[in-house]
Amino acid sequence: MERANAFHDEKSAPTAGGESTRTVIVAFGANVTVAVAKTVAATLSGSASMVAEAAHSWADTGNQVFLLVANRRSTRTADAKRPLGYGREAYVWSLLAAVGLFVAGAAVSVWHGITELLHEGGSGQDYAIAYLVLGIAFLLEGTSWLQATRQLGGEAESFHQDILEYVLETSDPTLRAVFAEDSAALIGIVIAFAGMGLHQLTGAAVWDALGSVLVGVLLGVIAVVLIDRNRRFLTGEPASPELRAAAAARIEEMPEVAAVRFVRLEYVGPRQVFLVASVDLVGDPAESSIALTLRSLERELERNPHIADAVLTIAAPEDDT
């Protein structure tokens, strides 16, 4: 899931906490500006699609607050109460952001669109201001999307993955959320533009209302994906087989280790894993020294910034990697 050679080069894998925060801040600034502009345009034009887009942008703005909290709280240093650190808080707050996107964005957009379908209006709206706002919004949302894509592209390339694959698999929930929300925002703008344009061309308000419904469905799909990914990390997402193999190789490099019989890696936060392994030690050390040797090896492994905690045991005969 994350880059395998991070276990061999402690400085090689990205430590993107600050970069992720910057990405969220860029998205927040863009969303606040766009939300205000879309609200004004929706009021003046009466467009159902524009109302959906305004709801979408306000939902995204609120979500950025949750994501900023996620970044802040998840980076707190481990203590006696949380020996594995506070990394999982990132998934809690990101889950709340995804639920907010579903409720405040998707539900409102679908409800408003269906209402407009049942009470179909005329074709007299003036959409000039709405088109202008959508154009500006596309530029602002595109700026935020480019920031997220730039970060994702660099990380995905170093992990030998394409961007979409990396977005789904990365353990950084804030980066995934910003990319997903910005992508949905750009697609939503295109849908709203098409809905209003078809309304004007045909005189049928049903197109504008359908645009609102489609924006809501789009947000709902994005929200469900984000909720599922955060759920998986909260309930114990194991690392990929490649990363586990890399961890086993790193342990076997230690002079005191003869063989690795079992390795388990579980994510406890963005780019943070809890490592459990059983090993055979070189030679036949005295029982009194085994505990000291294992603890020394654990401390060595924990020097890697991606390992929140390491626990090593002596392998039983039936243990097998």
mmCIF file of C-alpha atoms in Angstrom:
data_model
loop_
_atom_site.group_PDB
_atom_site.id
_atom_site.type_symbol
_atom_site.label_atom_id
_atom_site.label_comp_id
_atom_site.label_asym_id
_atom_site.label_seq_id
_atom_site.Cartn_x
_atom_site.Cartn_y
_atom_site.Cartn_z
ATOM 1 C CA MET A 1 0.000 0.000 0.000
ATOM 2 C CA GLU A 2 2.790 2.411 0.840
ATOM 3 C CA ARG A 3 6.233 2.166 -0.655
ATOM 4 C CA ALA A 4 8.059 -1.032 0.256
ATOM 5 C CA ASN A 5 11.575 0.403 0.334
ATOM 6 C CA ALA A 6 10.552 2.735 3.159
ATOM 7 C CA PHE A 7 11.666 -0.086 5.475
ATOM 8 C CA HIS A 8 15.158 0.035 4.014
ATOM 9 C CA ASP A 9 15.607 3.782 3.660
ATOM 10 C CA GLU A 10 14.100 5.554 6.637
ATOM 11 C CA LYS A 11 14.152 8.905 4.826
ATOM 12 C CA SER A 12 12.891 7.676 1.482
ATOM 13 C CA ALA A 13 9.119 7.625 1.960
ATOM 14 C CA PRO A 14 7.251 10.899 2.015
ATOM 15 C CA THR A 15 6.293 12.422 5.319
ATOM 16 C CA ALA A 16 3.419 14.385 3.901
ATOM 17 C CA GLY A 17 1.667 15.683 7.003
ATOM 18 C CA GLY A 18 2.612 19.286 6.241
ATOM 19 C CA GLU A 19 1.972 18.832 2.530
ATOM 20 C CA SER A 20 -1.451 17.327 3.214
ATOM 21 C CA THR A 21 -2.326 20.239 5.497
ATOM 22 C CA ARG A 22 -1.307 22.709 2.795
ATOM 23 C CA THR A 23 -3.458 20.829 0.298
ATOM 24 C CA VAL A 24 -6.460 21.024 2.643
ATOM 25 C CA ILE A 25 -5.916 24.765 3.262
ATOM 26 C CA VAL A 26 -5.815 25.461 -0.486
ATOM 27 C CA ALA A 27 -9.059 23.499 -0.885
ATOM 28 C CA PHE A 28 -10.676 25.343 2.029
ATOM 29 C CA GLY A 29 -9.863 28.761 0.601
ATOM 30 C CA ALA A 30 -11.190 27.798 -2.820
ATOM 31 C CA ASN A 31 -14.378 26.282 -1.404
ATOM 32 C CA VAL A 32 -15.268 29.270 0.794
ATOM 33 C CA THR A 33 -14.950 31.671 -2.147
ATOM 34 C CA VAL A 34 -16.836 29.391 -4.509
ATOM 35 C CA ALA A 35 -19.608 28.622 -1.997
ATOM 36 C CA VAL A 36 -20.404 32.304 -1.466
ATOM 37 C CA ALA A 37 -20.383 33.031 -5.203
ATOM 38 C CA LYS A 38 -22.573 30.011 -6.023
ATOM 39 C CA THR A 39 -25.080 30.958 -3.334
ATOM 40 C CA VAL A 40 -25.441 34.449 -4.795
ATOM 41 C CA ALA A 41 -25.746 33.031 -8.311
ATOM 42 C CA ALA A 42 -28.315 30.444 -7.212
ATOM 43 C CA THR A 43 -30.418 33.160 -5.572
ATOM 44 C CA LEU A 44 -30.304 35.422 -8.616
ATOM 45 C CA SER A 45 -30.801 32.755 -11.276
ATOM 46 C CA GLY A 46 -33.197 30.387 -9.513
ATOM 47 C CA SER A 47 -31.358 27.452 -11.097
ATOM 48 C CA ALA A 48 -31.824 24.081 -9.383
ATOM 49 C CA SER A 49 -28.415 22.952 -10.606
ATOM 50 C CA MET A 50 -26.880 26.089 -9.128
ATOM 51 C CA VAL A 51 -28.567 25.439 -5.783
ATOM 52 C CA ALA A 52 -27.099 21.929 -5.817
ATOM 53 C CA GLU A 53 -23.669 23.323 -6.599
ATOM 54 C CA ALA A 54 -23.966 25.853 -3.753
ATOM 55 C CA ALA A 55 -24.921 23.063 -1.331
ATOM 56 C CA HIS A 56 -22.009 21.020 -2.656
ATOM 57 C CA SER A 57 -19.503 23.824 -2.054
ATOM 58 C CA TRP A 58 -20.790 24.579 1.457
ATOM 59 C CA ALA A 59 -20.553 20.860 2.292
ATOM 60 C CA ASP A 60 -16.987 20.798 0.970
ATOM 61 C CA THR A 61 -16.127 23.891 3.013
ATOM 62 C CA GLY A 62 -17.369 22.249 6.197
ATOM 63 C CA ASN A 63 -15.517 19.077 5.304
ATOM 64 C CA GLN A 64 -12.219 20.953 5.046
ATOM 65 C CA VAL A 65 -12.634 21.991 8.679
ATOM 66 C CA PHE A 66 -13.002 18.332 9.661
ATOM 67 C CA LEU A 67 -9.934 17.447 7.595
ATOM 68 C CA LEU A 68 -7.844 20.183 9.228
ATOM 69 C CA VAL A 69 -8.876 18.830 12.627
ATOM 70 C CA ALA A 70 -7.973 15.334 11.407
ATOM 71 C CA ASN A 71 -4.479 16.442 10.436
ATOM 72 C CA ARG A 72 -3.930 18.295 13.694
ATOM 73 C CA ARG A 73 -5.209 15.638 16.092
ATOM 74 C CA SER A 74 -3.679 12.647 14.305
ATOM 75 C CA THR A 75 -0.133 14.019 14.503
ATOM 76 C CA ARG A 76 -0.010 14.249 18.292
ATOM 77 C CA THR A 77 2.871 12.373 19.904
ATOM 78 C CA ALA A 78 2.197 8.956 21.403
ATOM 79 C CA ASP A 79 1.853 8.895 25.185
ATOM 80 C CA ALA A 80 0.992 6.487 27.983
ATOM 81 C CA LYS A 81 -2.717 6.652 27.127
ATOM 82 C CA ARG A 82 -2.117 6.055 23.403
ATOM 83 C CA PRO A 83 1.153 4.136 23.001
ATOM 84 C CA LEU A 84 0.431 3.623 19.286
ATOM 85 C CA GLY A 85 -0.173 7.326 18.794
ATOM 86 C CA TYR A 86 -3.271 9.227 17.697
ATOM 87 C CA GLY A 87 -3.061 8.460 13.992
ATOM 88 C CA ARG A 88 -6.462 6.762 13.785
ATOM 89 C CA GLU A 89 -8.121 10.069 14.684
ATOM 90 C CA ALA A 90 -7.441 11.052 11.075
ATOM 91 C CA TYR A 91 -9.880 8.365 9.944
ATOM 92 C CA VAL A 92 -12.522 9.344 12.517
ATOM 93 C CA TRP A 93 -12.623 12.986 11.416
ATOM 94 C CA SER A 94 -12.335 12.080 7.747
ATOM 95 C CA LEU A 95 -15.274 9.700 8.201
ATOM 96 C CA LEU A 96 -17.314 12.549 9.677
ATOM 97 C CA ALA A 97 -16.356 14.698 6.688
ATOM 98 C CA ALA A 98 -17.535 11.983 4.299
ATOM 99 C CA VAL A 99 -20.841 11.623 6.139
ATOM 100 C CA GLY A 100 -21.254 15.400 5.973
ATOM 101 C CA LEU A 101 -20.659 15.311 2.232
ATOM 102 C CA PHE A 102 -23.393 12.700 1.894
ATOM 103 C CA VAL A 103 -25.963 14.429 4.102
ATOM 104 C CA ALA A 104 -25.358 18.118 3.426
ATOM 105 C CA GLY A 105 -24.327 17.752 -0.196
ATOM 106 C CA ALA A 106 -25.906 14.703 -1.761
ATOM 107 C CA ALA A 107 -29.199 14.662 0.146
ATOM 108 C CA VAL A 108 -29.894 18.376 -0.302
ATOM 109 C CA SER A 109 -29.048 18.282 -4.009
ATOM 110 C CA VAL A 110 -31.216 15.245 -4.758
ATOM 111 C CA TRP A 111 -34.099 16.579 -2.653
ATOM 112 C CA HIS A 112 -34.025 19.976 -4.344
ATOM 113 C CA GLY A 113 -33.800 18.426 -7.809
ATOM 114 C CA ILE A 114 -36.766 16.122 -7.173
ATOM 115 C CA THR A 115 -38.750 19.058 -5.798
ATOM 116 C CA GLU A 116 -38.067 21.013 -8.983
ATOM 117 C CA LEU A 117 -39.088 18.030 -11.108
ATOM 118 C CA LEU A 118 -42.421 17.799 -9.289
ATOM 119 C CA HIS A 119 -43.019 21.552 -9.584
ATOM 120 C CA GLU A 120 -41.439 22.218 -12.955
ATOM 121 C CA GLY A 121 -40.756 25.890 -13.474
ATOM 122 C CA GLY A 122 -40.501 27.944 -16.612
ATOM 123 C CA SER A 123 -37.563 28.934 -18.757
ATOM 124 C CA GLY A 124 -37.340 32.594 -17.869
ATOM 125 C CA GLN A 125 -34.345 32.507 -15.560
ATOM 126 C CA ASP A 126 -31.348 34.695 -16.295
ATOM 127 C CA TYR A 127 -28.364 32.357 -16.138
ATOM 128 C CA ALA A 128 -25.667 34.854 -17.139
ATOM 129 C CA ILE A 129 -24.430 35.334 -13.565
ATOM 130 C CA ALA A 130 -24.607 31.568 -12.982
ATOM 131 C CA TYR A 131 -22.448 30.827 -16.028
ATOM 132 C CA LEU A 132 -19.913 33.431 -14.895
ATOM 133 C CA VAL A 133 -19.737 32.004 -11.383
ATOM 134 C CA LEU A 134 -19.385 28.452 -12.697
ATOM 135 C CA GLY A 135 -16.481 29.551 -14.890
ATOM 136 C CA ILE A 136 -14.706 31.221 -11.971
ATOM 137 C CA ALA A 137 -15.502 28.248 -9.731
ATOM 138 C CA PHE A 138 -13.985 25.885 -12.268
ATOM 139 C CA LEU A 139 -10.733 27.863 -12.171
ATOM 140 C CA LEU A 140 -10.622 27.972 -8.353
ATOM 141 C CA GLU A 141 -11.594 24.333 -7.894
ATOM 142 C CA GLY A 142 -9.101 23.429 -10.613
ATOM 143 C CA THR A 143 -6.344 25.169 -8.654
ATOM 144 C CA SER A 144 -7.160 23.107 -5.567
ATOM 145 C CA TRP A 145 -7.402 19.944 -7.690
ATOM 146 C CA LEU A 146 -3.994 20.632 -9.242
ATOM 147 C CA GLN A 147 -2.444 21.026 -5.777
ATOM 148 C CA ALA A 148 -3.857 17.670 -4.686
ATOM 149 C CA THR A 149 -2.896 16.039 -7.988
ATOM 150 C CA ARG A 150 0.639 17.389 -7.778
ATOM 151 C CA GLN A 151 1.121 15.845 -4.352
ATOM 152 C CA LEU A 152 -0.572 12.613 -5.352
ATOM 153 C CA GLY A 153 1.319 12.358 -8.621
ATOM 154 C CA GLY A 154 4.708 12.614 -6.949
ATOM 155 C CA GLU A 155 3.839 10.064 -4.290
ATOM 156 C CA ALA A 156 2.134 7.676 -6.713
ATOM 157 C CA GLU A 157 5.150 7.734 -9.017
ATOM 158 C CA SER A 158 7.501 6.864 -6.165
ATOM 159 C CA PHE A 159 5.187 3.978 -5.244
ATOM 160 C CA HIS A 160 5.037 2.806 -8.889
ATOM 161 C CA GLN A 161 1.248 3.270 -9.020
ATOM 162 C CA ASP A 162 -1.103 5.386 -11.076
ATOM 163 C CA ILE A 163 -2.898 8.227 -9.307
ATOM 164 C CA LEU A 164 -6.333 6.591 -9.020
ATOM 165 C CA GLU A 165 -4.865 3.380 -7.638
ATOM 166 C CA TYR A 166 -2.829 5.328 -5.126
ATOM 167 C CA VAL A 167 -5.811 7.494 -4.099
ATOM 168 C CA LEU A 168 -7.817 4.394 -3.186
ATOM 169 C CA GLU A 169 -4.975 2.669 -1.359
ATOM 170 C CA THR A 170 -3.118 5.472 0.421
ATOM 171 C CA SER A 171 -3.346 5.545 4.205
ATOM 172 C CA ASP A 172 -3.624 9.367 4.130
ATOM 173 C CA PRO A 173 -7.401 10.016 4.334
ATOM 174 C CA THR A 174 -7.222 13.804 4.067
ATOM 175 C CA LEU A 175 -5.356 13.724 0.780
ATOM 176 C CA ARG A 176 -7.810 11.163 -0.609
ATOM 177 C CA ALA A 177 -10.784 13.272 0.527
ATOM 178 C CA VAL A 178 -9.505 16.511 -0.999
ATOM 179 C CA PHE A 179 -8.754 14.842 -4.330
ATOM 180 C CA ALA A 180 -12.150 13.117 -4.399
ATOM 181 C CA GLU A 181 -14.072 16.247 -3.430
ATOM 182 C CA ASP A 182 -12.230 18.467 -5.910
ATOM 183 C CA SER A 183 -12.746 15.934 -8.694
ATOM 184 C CA ALA A 184 -16.437 15.766 -7.840
ATOM 185 C CA ALA A 185 -16.587 19.578 -7.783
ATOM 186 C CA LEU A 186 -15.178 19.866 -11.301
ATOM 187 C CA ILE A 187 -17.529 17.191 -12.641
ATOM 188 C CA GLY A 188 -20.441 18.816 -10.811
ATOM 189 C CA ILE A 189 -19.716 22.177 -12.425
ATOM 190 C CA VAL A 190 -19.833 20.550 -15.870
ATOM 191 C CA ILE A 191 -23.152 18.866 -14.973
ATOM 192 C CA ALA A 192 -24.644 22.142 -13.704
ATOM 193 C CA PHE A 193 -23.467 23.986 -16.802
ATOM 194 C CA ALA A 194 -25.041 21.334 -19.039
ATOM 195 C CA GLY A 195 -28.288 21.320 -17.057
ATOM 196 C CA MET A 196 -28.718 25.087 -17.317
ATOM 197 C CA GLY A 197 -27.681 25.125 -20.963
ATOM 198 C CA LEU A 198 -30.209 22.447 -21.927
ATOM 199 C CA HIS A 199 -32.868 24.278 -19.935
ATOM 200 C CA GLN A 200 -32.259 27.422 -21.943
ATOM 201 C CA LEU A 201 -32.031 25.613 -25.274
ATOM 202 C CA THR A 202 -35.178 23.503 -24.848
ATOM 203 C CA GLY A 203 -37.211 25.629 -22.476
ATOM 204 C CA ALA A 204 -37.737 22.523 -20.319
ATOM 205 C CA ALA A 205 -36.799 23.043 -16.659
ATOM 206 C CA VAL A 206 -36.532 19.279 -16.260
ATOM 207 C CA TRP A 207 -32.917 19.457 -17.498
ATOM 208 C CA ASP A 208 -31.916 21.884 -14.767
ATOM 209 C CA ALA A 209 -33.656 19.767 -12.145
ATOM 210 C CA LEU A 210 -31.974 16.613 -13.458
ATOM 211 C CA GLY A 211 -28.652 18.427 -13.174
ATOM 212 C CA SER A 212 -29.313 18.942 -9.469
ATOM 213 C CA VAL A 213 -30.192 15.258 -9.014
ATOM 214 C CA LEU A 214 -27.074 14.122 -10.897
ATOM 215 C CA VAL A 215 -24.846 16.340 -8.762
ATOM 216 C CA GLY A 216 -26.412 14.783 -5.672
ATOM 217 C CA VAL A 217 -25.898 11.245 -6.975
ATOM 218 C CA LEU A 218 -22.273 12.065 -7.787
ATOM 219 C CA LEU A 219 -21.698 13.344 -4.240
ATOM 220 C CA GLY A 220 -23.404 10.280 -2.803
ATOM 221 C CA VAL A 221 -21.116 7.904 -4.709
ATOM 222 C CA ILE A 222 -18.009 9.825 -3.620
ATOM 223 C CA ALA A 223 -19.222 9.870 -0.009
ATOM 224 C CA VAL A 224 -19.863 6.111 0.044
ATOM 225 C CA VAL A 225 -16.356 5.401 -1.293
ATOM 226 C CA LEU A 226 -14.753 7.693 1.308
ATOM 227 C CA ILE A 227 -16.845 6.247 4.138
ATOM 228 C CA ASP A 228 -15.839 2.718 3.153
ATOM 229 C CA ARG A 229 -12.125 3.527 2.978
ATOM 230 C CA ASN A 230 -12.137 5.213 6.387
ATOM 231 C CA ARG A 231 -14.142 2.355 7.870
ATOM 232 C CA ARG A 232 -11.551 -0.135 6.674
ATOM 233 C CA PHE A 233 -8.661 1.761 8.215
ATOM 234 C CA LEU A 234 -10.524 2.285 11.489
ATOM 235 C CA THR A 235 -11.293 -1.420 11.838
ATOM 236 C CA GLY A 236 -7.717 -2.543 11.132
ATOM 237 C CA GLU A 237 -6.408 -2.320 7.567
ATOM 238 C CA PRO A 238 -3.426 -4.637 7.039
ATOM 239 C CA ALA A 239 -0.475 -3.483 4.982
ATOM 240 C CA SER A 240 0.020 -4.860 1.498
ATOM 241 C CA PRO A 241 1.900 -8.150 0.935
ATOM 242 C CA GLU A 242 4.709 -6.133 -0.708
ATOM 243 C CA LEU A 243 5.133 -3.969 2.367
ATOM 244 C CA ARG A 244 4.993 -6.981 4.655
ATOM 245 C CA ALA A 245 7.677 -8.720 2.585
ATOM 246 C CA ALA A 246 9.826 -5.588 2.762
ATOM 247 C CA ALA A 247 9.413 -5.494 6.549
ATOM 248 C CA ALA A 248 10.438 -9.152 6.802
ATOM 249 C CA ALA A 249 13.497 -8.467 4.657
ATOM 250 C CA ARG A 250 14.434 -5.501 6.852
ATOM 251 C CA ILE A 251 14.233 -7.627 10.003
ATOM 252 C CA GLU A 252 16.271 -10.419 8.429
ATOM 253 C CA GLU A 253 19.043 -7.911 7.682
ATOM 254 C CA MET A 254 19.642 -7.523 11.408
ATOM 255 C CA PRO A 255 22.756 -9.437 12.486
ATOM 256 C CA GLU A 256 21.020 -10.994 15.482
ATOM 257 C CA VAL A 257 18.167 -12.470 13.396
ATOM 258 C CA ALA A 258 18.531 -15.852 11.714
ATOM 259 C CA ALA A 259 15.057 -16.005 10.174
ATOM 260 C CA VAL A 260 11.674 -14.330 10.233
ATOM 261 C CA ARG A 261 8.771 -16.718 10.717
ATOM 262 C CA PHE A 262 5.788 -14.365 10.902
ATOM 263 C CA VAL A 263 5.106 -10.697 10.187
ATOM 264 C CA ARG A 264 1.937 -8.657 10.618
ATOM 265 C CA LEU A 265 1.589 -4.966 9.799
ATOM 266 C CA GLU A 266 -1.545 -2.987 10.639
ATOM 267 C CA TYR A 267 -2.138 0.689 9.919
ATOM 268 C CA VAL A 268 -2.622 2.815 13.028
ATOM 269 C CA GLY A 269 -2.575 6.162 11.199
ATOM 270 C CA PRO A 270 -1.482 7.846 7.973
ATOM 271 C CA ARG A 271 1.786 6.168 6.948
ATOM 272 C CA GLN A 272 2.036 4.598 10.409
ATOM 273 C CA VAL A 273 2.037 0.848 11.058
ATOM 274 C CA PHE A 274 2.110 -1.434 14.085
ATOM 275 C CA LEU A 275 4.579 -4.264 13.452
ATOM 276 C CA VAL A 276 4.365 -7.696 15.082
ATOM 277 C CA ALA A 277 6.836 -10.426 14.124
ATOM 278 C CA SER A 278 8.233 -13.713 15.362
ATOM 279 C CA VAL A 279 11.887 -14.476 14.683
ATOM 280 C CA ASP A 280 14.671 -17.009 15.172
ATOM 281 C CA LEU A 281 17.769 -15.528 16.738
ATOM 282 C CA VAL A 282 21.290 -16.375 15.640
ATOM 283 C CA GLY A 283 22.958 -19.080 17.716
ATOM 284 C CA ASP A 284 21.541 -20.297 21.008
ATOM 285 C CA PRO A 285 21.428 -17.230 23.254
ATOM 286 C CA ALA A 286 20.888 -17.629 26.959
ATOM 287 C CA GLU A 287 17.311 -17.248 28.069
ATOM 288 C CA SER A 288 18.253 -14.298 30.259
ATOM 289 C CA SER A 289 19.527 -12.340 27.252
ATOM 290 C CA ILE A 290 16.696 -13.057 24.800
ATOM 291 C CA ALA A 291 14.352 -10.383 26.137
ATOM 292 C CA LEU A 292 17.089 -7.747 26.023
ATOM 293 C CA THR A 293 18.014 -8.717 22.461
ATOM 294 C CA LEU A 294 14.411 -8.571 21.266
ATOM 295 C CA ARG A 295 13.859 -5.195 22.906
ATOM 296 C CA SER A 296 17.010 -3.848 21.287
ATOM 297 C CA LEU A 297 15.779 -5.029 17.876
ATOM 298 C CA GLU A 298 12.366 -3.447 18.486
ATOM 299 C CA ARG A 299 13.986 -0.120 19.318
ATOM 300 C CA GLU A 300 16.039 -0.316 16.131
ATOM 301 C CA LEU A 301 12.924 -0.955 14.043
ATOM 302 C CA GLU A 302 11.056 1.897 15.747
ATOM 303 C CA ARG A 303 13.686 4.330 14.513
ATOM 304 C CA ASN A 304 11.853 4.094 11.204
ATOM 305 C CA PRO A 305 9.327 6.974 11.273
ATOM 306 C CA HIS A 306 6.661 4.756 9.672
ATOM 307 C CA ILE A 307 6.704 2.180 12.488
ATOM 308 C CA ALA A 308 4.635 3.422 15.429
ATOM 309 C CA ASP A 309 5.505 0.381 17.539
ATOM 310 C CA ALA A 310 7.229 -2.967 17.043
ATOM 311 C CA VAL A 311 6.791 -6.196 18.988
ATOM 312 C CA LEU A 312 9.103 -9.154 18.362
ATOM 313 C CA THR A 313 8.769 -12.638 19.826
ATOM 314 C CA ILE A 314 10.710 -15.879 19.528
ATOM 315 C CA ALA A 315 9.202 -18.016 16.796
ATOM 316 C CA ALA A 316 7.325 -21.186 17.690
ATOM 317 C CA PRO A 317 8.079 -24.244 15.541
ATOM 318 C CA GLU A 318 4.813 -23.898 13.631
ATOM 319 C CA ASP A 319 5.271 -20.191 12.847
ATOM 320 C CA ASP A 320 5.672 -19.416 9.164
ATOM 321 C CA THR A 321 5.821 -16.077 7.330
#
